[in-house]
Structures are given as C-alpha cells and as structure tokens.
Coordinates of C-alpha atoms in Angstrom, one line a residue:
Chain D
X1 CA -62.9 -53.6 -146.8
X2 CA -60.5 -52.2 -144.3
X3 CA -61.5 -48.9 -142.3
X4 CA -58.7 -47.0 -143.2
X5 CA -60.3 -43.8 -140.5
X6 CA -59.1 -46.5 -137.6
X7 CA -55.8 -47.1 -138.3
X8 CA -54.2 -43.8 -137.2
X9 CA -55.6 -44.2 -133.7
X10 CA -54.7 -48.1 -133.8
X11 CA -51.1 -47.1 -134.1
X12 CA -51.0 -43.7 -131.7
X13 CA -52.2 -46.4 -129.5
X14 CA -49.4 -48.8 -130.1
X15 CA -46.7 -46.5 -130.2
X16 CA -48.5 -45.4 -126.5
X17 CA -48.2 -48.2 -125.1
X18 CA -44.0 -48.6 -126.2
X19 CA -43.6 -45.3 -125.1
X20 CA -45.0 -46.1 -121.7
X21 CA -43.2 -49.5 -121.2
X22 CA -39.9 -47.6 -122.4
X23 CA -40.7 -45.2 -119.3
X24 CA -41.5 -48.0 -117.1
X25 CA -38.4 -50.1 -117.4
X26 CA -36.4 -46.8 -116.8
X27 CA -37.9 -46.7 -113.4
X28 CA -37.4 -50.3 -112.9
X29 CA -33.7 -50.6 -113.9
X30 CA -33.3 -47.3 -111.4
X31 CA -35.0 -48.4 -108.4
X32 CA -33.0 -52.0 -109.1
X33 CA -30.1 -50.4 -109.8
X34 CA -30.9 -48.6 -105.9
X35 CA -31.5 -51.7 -104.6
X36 CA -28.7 -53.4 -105.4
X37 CA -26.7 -50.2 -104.2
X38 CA -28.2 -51.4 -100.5
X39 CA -27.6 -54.8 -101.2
X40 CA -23.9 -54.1 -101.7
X41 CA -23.3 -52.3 -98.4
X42 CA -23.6 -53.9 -95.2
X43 CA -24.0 -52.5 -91.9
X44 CA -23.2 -54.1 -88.3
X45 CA -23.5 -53.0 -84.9
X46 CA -22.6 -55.1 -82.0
X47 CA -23.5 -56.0 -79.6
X48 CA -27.2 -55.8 -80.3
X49 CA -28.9 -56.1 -76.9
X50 CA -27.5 -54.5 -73.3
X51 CA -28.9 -55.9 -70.0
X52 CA -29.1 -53.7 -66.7
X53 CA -30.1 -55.2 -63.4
X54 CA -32.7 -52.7 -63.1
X55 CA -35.0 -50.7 -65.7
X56 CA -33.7 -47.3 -66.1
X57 CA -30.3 -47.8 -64.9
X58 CA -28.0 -47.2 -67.6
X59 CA -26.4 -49.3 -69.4
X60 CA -22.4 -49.8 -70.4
X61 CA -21.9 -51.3 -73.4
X62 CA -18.7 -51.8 -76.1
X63 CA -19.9 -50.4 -79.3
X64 CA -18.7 -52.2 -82.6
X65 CA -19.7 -50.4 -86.1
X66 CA -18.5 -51.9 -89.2
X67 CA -19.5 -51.3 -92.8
X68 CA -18.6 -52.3 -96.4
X69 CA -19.4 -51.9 -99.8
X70 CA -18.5 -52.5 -103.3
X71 CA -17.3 -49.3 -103.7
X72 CA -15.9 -46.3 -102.2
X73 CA -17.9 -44.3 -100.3
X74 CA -18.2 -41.1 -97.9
X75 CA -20.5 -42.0 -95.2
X76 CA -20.8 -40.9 -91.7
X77 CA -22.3 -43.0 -88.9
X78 CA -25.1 -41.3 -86.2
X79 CA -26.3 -42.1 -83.0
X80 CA -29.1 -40.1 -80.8
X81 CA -27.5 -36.9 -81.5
X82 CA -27.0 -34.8 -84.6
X83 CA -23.1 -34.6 -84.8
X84 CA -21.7 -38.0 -86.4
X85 CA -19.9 -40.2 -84.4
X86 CA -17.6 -41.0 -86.9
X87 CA -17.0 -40.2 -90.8
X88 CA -15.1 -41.7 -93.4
X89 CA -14.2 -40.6 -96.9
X90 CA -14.1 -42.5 -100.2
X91 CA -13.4 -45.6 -98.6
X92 CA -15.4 -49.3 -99.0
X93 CA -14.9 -50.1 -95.2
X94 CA -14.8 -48.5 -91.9
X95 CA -15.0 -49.6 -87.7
X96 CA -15.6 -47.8 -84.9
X97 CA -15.5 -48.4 -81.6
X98 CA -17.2 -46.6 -78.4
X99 CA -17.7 -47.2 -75.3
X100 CA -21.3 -45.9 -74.2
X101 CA -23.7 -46.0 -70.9
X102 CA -27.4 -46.3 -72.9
X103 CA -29.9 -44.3 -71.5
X104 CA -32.8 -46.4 -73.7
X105 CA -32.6 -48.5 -76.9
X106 CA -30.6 -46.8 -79.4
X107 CA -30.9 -46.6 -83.3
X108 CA -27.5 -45.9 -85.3
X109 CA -27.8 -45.3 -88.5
X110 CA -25.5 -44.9 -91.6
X111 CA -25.3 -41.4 -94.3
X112 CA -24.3 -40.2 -96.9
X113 CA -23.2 -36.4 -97.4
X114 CA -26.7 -35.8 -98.6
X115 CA -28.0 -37.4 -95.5
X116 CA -29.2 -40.5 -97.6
X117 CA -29.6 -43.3 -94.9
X118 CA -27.6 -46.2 -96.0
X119 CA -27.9 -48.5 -93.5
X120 CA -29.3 -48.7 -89.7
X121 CA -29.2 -51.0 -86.6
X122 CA -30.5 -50.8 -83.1
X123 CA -29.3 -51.7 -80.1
X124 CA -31.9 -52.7 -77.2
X125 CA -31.3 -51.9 -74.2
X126 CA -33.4 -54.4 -72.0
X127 CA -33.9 -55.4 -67.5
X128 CA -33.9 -57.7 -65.3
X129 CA -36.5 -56.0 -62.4
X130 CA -38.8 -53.3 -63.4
X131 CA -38.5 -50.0 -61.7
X132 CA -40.9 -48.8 -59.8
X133 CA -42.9 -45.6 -59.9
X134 CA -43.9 -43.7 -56.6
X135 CA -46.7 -41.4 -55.8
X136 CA -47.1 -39.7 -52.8
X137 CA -50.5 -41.9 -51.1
X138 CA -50.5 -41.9 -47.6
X139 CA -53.9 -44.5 -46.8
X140 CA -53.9 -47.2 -44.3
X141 CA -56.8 -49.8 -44.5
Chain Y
X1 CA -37.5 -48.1 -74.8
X2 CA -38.3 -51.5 -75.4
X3 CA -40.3 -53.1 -72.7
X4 CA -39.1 -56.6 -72.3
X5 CA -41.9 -57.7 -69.9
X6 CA -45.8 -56.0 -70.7
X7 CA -46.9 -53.4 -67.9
X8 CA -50.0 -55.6 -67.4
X9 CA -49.4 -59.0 -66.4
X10 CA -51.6 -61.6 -67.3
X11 CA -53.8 -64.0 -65.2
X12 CA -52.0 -66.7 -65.8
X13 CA -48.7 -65.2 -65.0
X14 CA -49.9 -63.6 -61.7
X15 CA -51.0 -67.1 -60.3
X16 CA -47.3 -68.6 -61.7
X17 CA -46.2 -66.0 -59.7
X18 CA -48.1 -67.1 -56.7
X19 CA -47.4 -70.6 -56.6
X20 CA -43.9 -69.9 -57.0
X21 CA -44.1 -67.6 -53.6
X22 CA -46.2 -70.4 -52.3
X23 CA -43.3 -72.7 -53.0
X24 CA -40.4 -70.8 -51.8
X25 CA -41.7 -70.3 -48.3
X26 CA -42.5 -74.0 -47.8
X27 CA -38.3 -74.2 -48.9
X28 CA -37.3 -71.5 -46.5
X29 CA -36.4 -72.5 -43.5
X30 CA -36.4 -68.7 -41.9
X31 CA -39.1 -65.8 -42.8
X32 CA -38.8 -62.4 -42.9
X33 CA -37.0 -60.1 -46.0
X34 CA -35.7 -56.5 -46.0
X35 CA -33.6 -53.6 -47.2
X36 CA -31.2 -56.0 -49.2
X37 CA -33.9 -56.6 -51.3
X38 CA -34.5 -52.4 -51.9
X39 CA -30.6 -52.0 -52.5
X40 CA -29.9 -54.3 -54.9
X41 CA -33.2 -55.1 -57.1
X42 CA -34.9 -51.3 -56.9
X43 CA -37.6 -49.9 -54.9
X44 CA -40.7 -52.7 -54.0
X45 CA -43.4 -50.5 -53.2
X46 CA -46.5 -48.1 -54.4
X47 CA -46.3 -47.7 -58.0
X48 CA -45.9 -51.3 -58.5
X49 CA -48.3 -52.6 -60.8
X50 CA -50.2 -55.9 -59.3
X51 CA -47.9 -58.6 -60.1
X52 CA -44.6 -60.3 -59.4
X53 CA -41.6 -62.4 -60.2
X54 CA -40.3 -65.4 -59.1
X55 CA -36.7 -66.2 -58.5
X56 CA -34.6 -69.4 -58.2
X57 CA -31.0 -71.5 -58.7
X58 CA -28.7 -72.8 -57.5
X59 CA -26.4 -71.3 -55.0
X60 CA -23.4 -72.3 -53.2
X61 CA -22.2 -70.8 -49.9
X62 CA -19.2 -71.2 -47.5
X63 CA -19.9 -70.1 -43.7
X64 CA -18.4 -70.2 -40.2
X65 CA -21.4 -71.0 -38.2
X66 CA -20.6 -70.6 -34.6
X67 CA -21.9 -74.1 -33.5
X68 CA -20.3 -76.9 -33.4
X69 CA -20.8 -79.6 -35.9
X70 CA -22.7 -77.2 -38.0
X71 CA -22.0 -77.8 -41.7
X72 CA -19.5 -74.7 -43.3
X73 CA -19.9 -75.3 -47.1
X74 CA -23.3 -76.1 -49.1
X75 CA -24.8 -76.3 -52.3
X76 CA -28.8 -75.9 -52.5
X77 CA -31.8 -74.7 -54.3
X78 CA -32.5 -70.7 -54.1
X79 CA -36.5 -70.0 -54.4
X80 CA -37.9 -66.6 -53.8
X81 CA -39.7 -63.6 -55.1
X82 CA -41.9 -60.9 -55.1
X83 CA -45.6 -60.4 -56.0
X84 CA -47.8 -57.4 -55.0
X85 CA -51.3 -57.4 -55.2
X86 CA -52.8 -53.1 -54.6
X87 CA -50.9 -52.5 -51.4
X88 CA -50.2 -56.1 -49.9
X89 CA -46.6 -57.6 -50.9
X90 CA -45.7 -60.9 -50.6
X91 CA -41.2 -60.8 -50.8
X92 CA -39.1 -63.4 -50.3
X93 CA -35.6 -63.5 -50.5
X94 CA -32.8 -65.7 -49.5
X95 CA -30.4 -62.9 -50.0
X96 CA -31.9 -61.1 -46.9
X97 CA -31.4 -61.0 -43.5
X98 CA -35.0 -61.6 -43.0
X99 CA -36.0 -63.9 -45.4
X100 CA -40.3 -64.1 -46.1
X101 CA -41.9 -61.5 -45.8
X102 CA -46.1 -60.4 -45.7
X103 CA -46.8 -56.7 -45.6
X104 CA -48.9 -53.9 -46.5
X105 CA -47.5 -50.8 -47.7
X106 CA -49.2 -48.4 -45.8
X107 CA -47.5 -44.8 -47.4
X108 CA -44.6 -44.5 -50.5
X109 CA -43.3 -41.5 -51.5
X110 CA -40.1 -40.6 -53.4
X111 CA -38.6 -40.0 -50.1
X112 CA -39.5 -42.2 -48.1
X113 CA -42.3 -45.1 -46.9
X114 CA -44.1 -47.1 -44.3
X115 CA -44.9 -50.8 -44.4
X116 CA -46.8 -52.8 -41.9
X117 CA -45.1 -56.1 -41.7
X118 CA -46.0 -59.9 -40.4
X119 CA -44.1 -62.8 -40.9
X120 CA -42.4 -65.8 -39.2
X121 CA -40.0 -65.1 -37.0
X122 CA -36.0 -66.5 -36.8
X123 CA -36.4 -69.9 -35.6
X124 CA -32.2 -69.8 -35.2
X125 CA -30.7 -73.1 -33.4
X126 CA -32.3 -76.1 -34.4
X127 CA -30.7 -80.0 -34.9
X128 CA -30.9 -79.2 -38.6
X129 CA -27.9 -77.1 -38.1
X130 CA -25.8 -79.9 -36.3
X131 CA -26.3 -83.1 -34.6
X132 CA -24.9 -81.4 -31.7
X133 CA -28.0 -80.0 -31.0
X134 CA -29.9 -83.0 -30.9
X135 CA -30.9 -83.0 -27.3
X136 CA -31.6 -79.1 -27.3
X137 CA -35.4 -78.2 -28.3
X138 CA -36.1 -76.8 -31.3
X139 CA -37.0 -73.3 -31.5
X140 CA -39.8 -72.9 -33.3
X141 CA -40.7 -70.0 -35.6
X142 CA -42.8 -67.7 -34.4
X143 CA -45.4 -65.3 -35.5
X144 CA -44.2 -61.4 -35.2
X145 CA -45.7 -58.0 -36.7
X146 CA -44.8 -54.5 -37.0
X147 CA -43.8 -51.6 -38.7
X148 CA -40.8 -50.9 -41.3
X149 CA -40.1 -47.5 -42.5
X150 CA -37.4 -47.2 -45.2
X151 CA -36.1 -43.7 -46.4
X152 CA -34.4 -43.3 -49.7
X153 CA -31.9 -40.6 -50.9
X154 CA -30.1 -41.4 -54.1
X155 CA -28.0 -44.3 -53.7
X156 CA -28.7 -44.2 -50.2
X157 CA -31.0 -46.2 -48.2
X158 CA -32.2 -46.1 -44.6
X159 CA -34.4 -48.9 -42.9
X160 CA -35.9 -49.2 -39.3
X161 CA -38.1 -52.3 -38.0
X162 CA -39.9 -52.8 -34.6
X163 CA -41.4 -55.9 -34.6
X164 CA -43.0 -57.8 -31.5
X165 CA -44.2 -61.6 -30.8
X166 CA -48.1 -61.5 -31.6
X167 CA -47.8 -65.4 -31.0
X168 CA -46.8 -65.5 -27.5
X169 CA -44.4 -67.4 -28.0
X170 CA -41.4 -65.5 -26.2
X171 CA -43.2 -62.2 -25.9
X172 CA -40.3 -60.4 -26.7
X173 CA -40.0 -57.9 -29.7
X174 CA -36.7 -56.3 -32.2
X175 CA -35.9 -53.6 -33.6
X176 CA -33.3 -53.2 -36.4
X177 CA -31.3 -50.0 -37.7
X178 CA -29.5 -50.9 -41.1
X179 CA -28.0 -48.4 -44.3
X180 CA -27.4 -49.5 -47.3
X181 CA -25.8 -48.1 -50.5
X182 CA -25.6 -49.0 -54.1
X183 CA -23.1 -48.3 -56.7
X184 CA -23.4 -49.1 -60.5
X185 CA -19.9 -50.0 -61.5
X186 CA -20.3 -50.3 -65.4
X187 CA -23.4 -53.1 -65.6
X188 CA -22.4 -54.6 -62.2
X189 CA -24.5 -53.5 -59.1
X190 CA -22.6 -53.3 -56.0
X191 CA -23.9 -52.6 -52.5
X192 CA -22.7 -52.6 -49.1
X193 CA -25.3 -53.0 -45.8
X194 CA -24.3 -51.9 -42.3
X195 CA -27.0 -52.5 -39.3
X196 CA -27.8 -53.1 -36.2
X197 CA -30.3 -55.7 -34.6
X198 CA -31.3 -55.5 -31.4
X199 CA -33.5 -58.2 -29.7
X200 CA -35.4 -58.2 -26.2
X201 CA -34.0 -60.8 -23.3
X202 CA -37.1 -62.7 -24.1
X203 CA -36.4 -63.0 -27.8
X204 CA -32.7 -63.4 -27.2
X205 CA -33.4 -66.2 -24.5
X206 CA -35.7 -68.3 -26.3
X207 CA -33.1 -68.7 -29.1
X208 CA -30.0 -68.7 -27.3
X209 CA -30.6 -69.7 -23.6
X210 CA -30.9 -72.9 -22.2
X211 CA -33.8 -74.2 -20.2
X212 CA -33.6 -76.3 -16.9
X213 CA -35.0 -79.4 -18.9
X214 CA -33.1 -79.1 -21.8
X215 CA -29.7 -78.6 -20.0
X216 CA -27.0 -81.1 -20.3
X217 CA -23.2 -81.2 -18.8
X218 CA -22.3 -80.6 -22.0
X219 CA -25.2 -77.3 -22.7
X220 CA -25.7 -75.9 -18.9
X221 CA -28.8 -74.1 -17.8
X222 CA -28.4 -70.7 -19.1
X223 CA -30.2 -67.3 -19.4
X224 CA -29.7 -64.5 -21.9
X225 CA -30.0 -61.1 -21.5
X226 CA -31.0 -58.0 -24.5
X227 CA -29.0 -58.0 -27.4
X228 CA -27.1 -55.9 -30.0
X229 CA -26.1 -57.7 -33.4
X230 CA -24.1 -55.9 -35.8
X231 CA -24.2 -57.0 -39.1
X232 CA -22.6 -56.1 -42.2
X233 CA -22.7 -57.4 -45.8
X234 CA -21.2 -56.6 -49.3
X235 CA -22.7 -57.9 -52.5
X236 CA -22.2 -57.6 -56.1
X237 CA -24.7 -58.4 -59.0
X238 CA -24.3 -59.0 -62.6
X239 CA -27.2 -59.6 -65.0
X240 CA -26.4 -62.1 -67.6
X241 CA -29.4 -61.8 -69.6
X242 CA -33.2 -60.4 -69.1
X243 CA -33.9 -63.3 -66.9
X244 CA -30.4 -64.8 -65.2
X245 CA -28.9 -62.7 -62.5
X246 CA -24.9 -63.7 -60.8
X247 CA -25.2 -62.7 -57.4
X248 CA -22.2 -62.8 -54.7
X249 CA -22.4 -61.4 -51.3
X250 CA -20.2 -61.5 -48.1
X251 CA -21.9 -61.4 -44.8
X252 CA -20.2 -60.7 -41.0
X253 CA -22.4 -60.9 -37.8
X254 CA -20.7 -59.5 -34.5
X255 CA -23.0 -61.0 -31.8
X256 CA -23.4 -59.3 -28.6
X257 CA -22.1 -60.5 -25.2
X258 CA -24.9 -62.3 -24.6
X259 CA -25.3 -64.7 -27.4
X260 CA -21.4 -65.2 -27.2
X261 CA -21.9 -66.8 -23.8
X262 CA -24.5 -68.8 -24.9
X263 CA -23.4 -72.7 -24.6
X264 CA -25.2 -73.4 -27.8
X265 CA -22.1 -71.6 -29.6
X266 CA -18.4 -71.9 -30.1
X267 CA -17.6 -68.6 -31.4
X268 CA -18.3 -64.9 -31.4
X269 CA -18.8 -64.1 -35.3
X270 CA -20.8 -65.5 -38.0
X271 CA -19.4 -65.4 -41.5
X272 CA -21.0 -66.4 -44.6
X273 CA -19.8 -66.0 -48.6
X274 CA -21.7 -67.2 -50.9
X275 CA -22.2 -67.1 -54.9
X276 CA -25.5 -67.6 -56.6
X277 CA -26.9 -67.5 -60.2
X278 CA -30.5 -66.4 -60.0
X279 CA -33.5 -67.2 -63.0
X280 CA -36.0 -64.0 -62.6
X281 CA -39.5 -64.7 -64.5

C-alpha cells in the first residue's frame, strides 16, 4: 500500500533539487562565460626582463604594450602610478610604446572603465653585482 | 624587487667562490687591484654580506708595450673576482691597475673608508714579455702592505695607497693618487680614471735599472731614480644578461723621466685597448 503522507515531501524534494541545479548552471555558464571573456583578450609587454650592471641603478628599457580581443573594448593600461599611461576606446587592439628608466620590477596592468583588471604583466628588473650597504664601523683587529 | 641572487649564499657557493679566487691568482701574472674595481662594479666594502663572485672570459687586447719584441695584440683567458669573508676581502681583477688584492677593511662609511692592504707586488720586466729580455734577470714579485683610503661622493671617487716592501726585496715603497667617475648612459656604465703613481728609487730601480751583472752592450749598467707615472683610463660596460658583462677600456701610462731612460725600454708611453666579455657567478 503506498504511503500517500510521503509523497508531497518526495516531490518538494525533487523539484529542490531542479531548482538548485537550474541556479547552479546559471553560475557556471556566467563565470564561463567570464572566462572565456579573459581568454579572448591578450596582453603583452616586452621586453619582460631589464639588466643593470649594478643593483639599484636604474634601468632603461623600450616598453612594448599590445593588446587584443574579440571585441571592442575601452581599456586603459597602468603602470606604478595611478594616471593611465595610455587609454583606448571601443577598439579590439591597441600598442604603446615608452621609453622608461625602472627603479624596481614593475607590474602593468590592463582596465576597464570600472577598473576591472583585464590583463597584467611584469617586467623584472634584474643585476649583475649586488650593491652594497654601508654602516658607519670604525674597528681595526 | 626581484632578487636574482639570495642575500645568503650558501656553503657550497662560498667555496666555488674560493677556488675560483684560488685559481685566478695562480693565472695572474701581477697582484694587486684597486679603484677601477669601485668605479665600475659598485662599492666592495662593509655591508657586504660574506660571500663572493667569480669572474672570467675571454678577452682580447691591443697594446704598445714600450719594450722591444714585446707582443702588441693578444687573446687570453680573464679570471678574477671578489669574495669577502666579515672584514677580510679577497679582489682580483684584470681590469685593474693593481691586479690581486688581500685586505682588511678596517672603517666604511657612506663617505668614505680605510683598507689595510697586502699583496704581491708588480713584478714588471720579465723574458715573458719579449725574448729581448732574455739575458736580463727577472724581477720577481714581491711582498708589499699598506693602507688604501677611498672617499666617495656621488659619481665621484677618490683613492690613495702607500704601500711599502715588507719582503725586502727592494725596500722601497709607492704611493698612488687616482679619481675616478662613473656615468650611467642609458644601461651602459662608463667611467673615466685619472692618477698618479709614484714609486721610490729603490722600487723604480729594481724594475727598471740595470745591474753591473746583468749589463750587456746592448742593456748598459743603469740606475733609476723616484718616479711619477701618470695614468689614465676610459672604460665602458654593458651587461648582457644577469651573469655576462661586455667590458672595453682604453688605458695611457706617461712614464717619468726615469723609466724613459731606462735601456730596458724603447718608448715613453704605454697604451693598451682592450675588449672583454666577462661571465659573473
């Protein structure tokens, strides 16, 4: 004889269940659809490493930033400070070019006009000799 | 910043660093290093942390020798390097006037510092440098110790050595005067060295004079008096990577009166260009 008291539950329960998995591929197919947004937009600085003779000596360098997409985009790119270096406006490509003397390694990185990061790339700023760091000590033996 | 060598070396780099040392003054043929080393690779002193590099390659070099016979262009083998253990500092460096170097730091400040300094001194006119010289002794490298004090100002760099014969082997003694300044031109390093070397007549006679037994018609008896040598030197570095350096530098000697009269030489200048590339571990 069926129990006809558990079927009610049995299908709140079911209908529970749809109701999360409905919710769940929302999420999914938004954070995919995100994802491939990233995928579709590439970012390159070059070069990526600059060499001084001697650690904190700074370093020249020819900066090359280029960036694509799939679609048209307003994007700006940043450096250390907080004005852009350069922005561009509903377009699926832009360059730059800079020359720059590097103080340390130095992280660009590429927003939109809601300050959504987009993209980023470093460039490393690297020695040959160590500096050295003096204290006055005056000792002898 | 990234750090592209760690702050504390490890064992078994410090004793690379050693052997390498070991080996580059068993190549050099002269001992003794200086402010070239300061100007163009950064201060060498207290706030070191114990530990080193090694440098070597190739270089190839051009130079009016004022002997005759002596060889004017050559290829060979750079080795030298640095390694500091607390105060003591092991430096050698083919780029330098004085080329191996063993010293104490004895004060560093920003401004300025004091080494105490021993090392081999310039064994100069041998028959290595031409077969000229194969009748004339050899004169042999001595031991010599001192002080070094170098100020720094910026760019600038002053350095002053008096160093003596603790050997006894000429009981003579020098004292040198040079300036040196850097300039960063983009990623190359240029700097330009201007001196003064002055040796005792004892010093300066066991080099350049000519003994009663070793004279010959063609090198007559001679004796040499004090002398001043001015010496000047420009250089440009580039660093090709973390660990491969392109070094050139140009190099005039004006030597006093009394090495020019000297029978062991033909001329009154000594001129060396030379190009290296340089592997720094």
């Amino acid at each position: 004889m069926i129990n006809t008291q558990s079927q009610p539950r049995f299908i709140a329960g079911r209908w529970y269940v749809v109701v999360l998995c409905f919710i769940a591929s929302i999420s999914f197919s938004g954070a995919q659809a995100q994802s491939d947004d990233e995928q579709d937009l590439a970012f390159v600085v070059k070069p990526q490493r600059c060499v001084t003779l001697r650690e904190g000596q700074p370093c020249y360098v020819k900066l090359s930033l280029s960036w694509n997409s799939v679609r048209p985009m307003s994007l700006c790119v940043f450096g250390t400070g907080e004005k852009p270096l350069n922005c561009w406006t509903n377009v699926s490509e832009g360059e730059f070019f800079a020359t720059r003397y590097l103080v340390e390694t130095t992280r660009y990185t590429l927003k939109d006009e809601e300050g959504v990061e987009w993209g980023e790339s470093t460039v490393v700023v690297a020695w040959v000799y160590k500096s050295r760091r003096t204290r006055k000590r005056w000792r002898l033996f | 910043m990234t750090i592209t060598r760690p702050s504390g070396k490890s064992v078994g780099m410090n004793a690379s660093v050693l052997l390498g040392l070991a080996v580059a003054l068993l190549c050099s043929s002269n001992a003794l290093a200086d402010v070239a080393r300061d100007v163009r690779d950064g201060r060498q002193d207290l706030g070191t942390p114990d530990g080193g590099f090694i440098e070597f390659g190739p270089r190839l070099s051009y130079s009016s020798i004022p002997i005759e016979g002596a060889d004017s262009g050559s290829v060979d083998f750079h080795v030298g390097g640095y390694y500091r253990f607390k105060r003591f500092f092991l430096d050698v460096s083919q780029n330098s006037h004085n080329r191996v170097q063993l010293g104490y730091n004895a004060y560093s400040s920003p401004l300025w510092s004091i080494d105490v300094l021993g090392a081999s001194s310039e064994g100069g006119i041998d028959n290595r440098i031409s077969d000229e010289l194969a009748d004339i002794d050899d004169r042999r490298p001595g031991l010599i110790m001192g002080l070094r004090g170098t100020i720094y100002s910026g760019p600038l760099i002053a350095q002053f050595e008096a160093l003596a014969d603790v050997e006894g082997l000429h009981d003579g003694f020098m004292m040198t005067g040079s300036i040196a300044r850097n300039w960063l031109v983009r990623n190359w390093n240029a700097h330009a060295i201007i001196g003064a070397r002055y040796y005792s007549a004892g010093y300066t006679d066991y080099i350049f004079g000519v003994d009663e037994d070793e004279a010959s018609d063609r090198f007559p008896a001679y004796t040499a008096g004090a002398s001043i040598t001015y010496v000047t030197e420009i250089g440009m570095s580039y660093p090709l990577s973390e660990y491969l350096v392109l070094s050139n530098t140009l190099r005039y000697w004006a030597l006093s009166d009394s090495i020019k009269r000297s029978p062991l030489l033909t001329d009154d200048d000594y001129t060396e260009i030379a190009t290296a590339l340089v592997f720094v571990f």
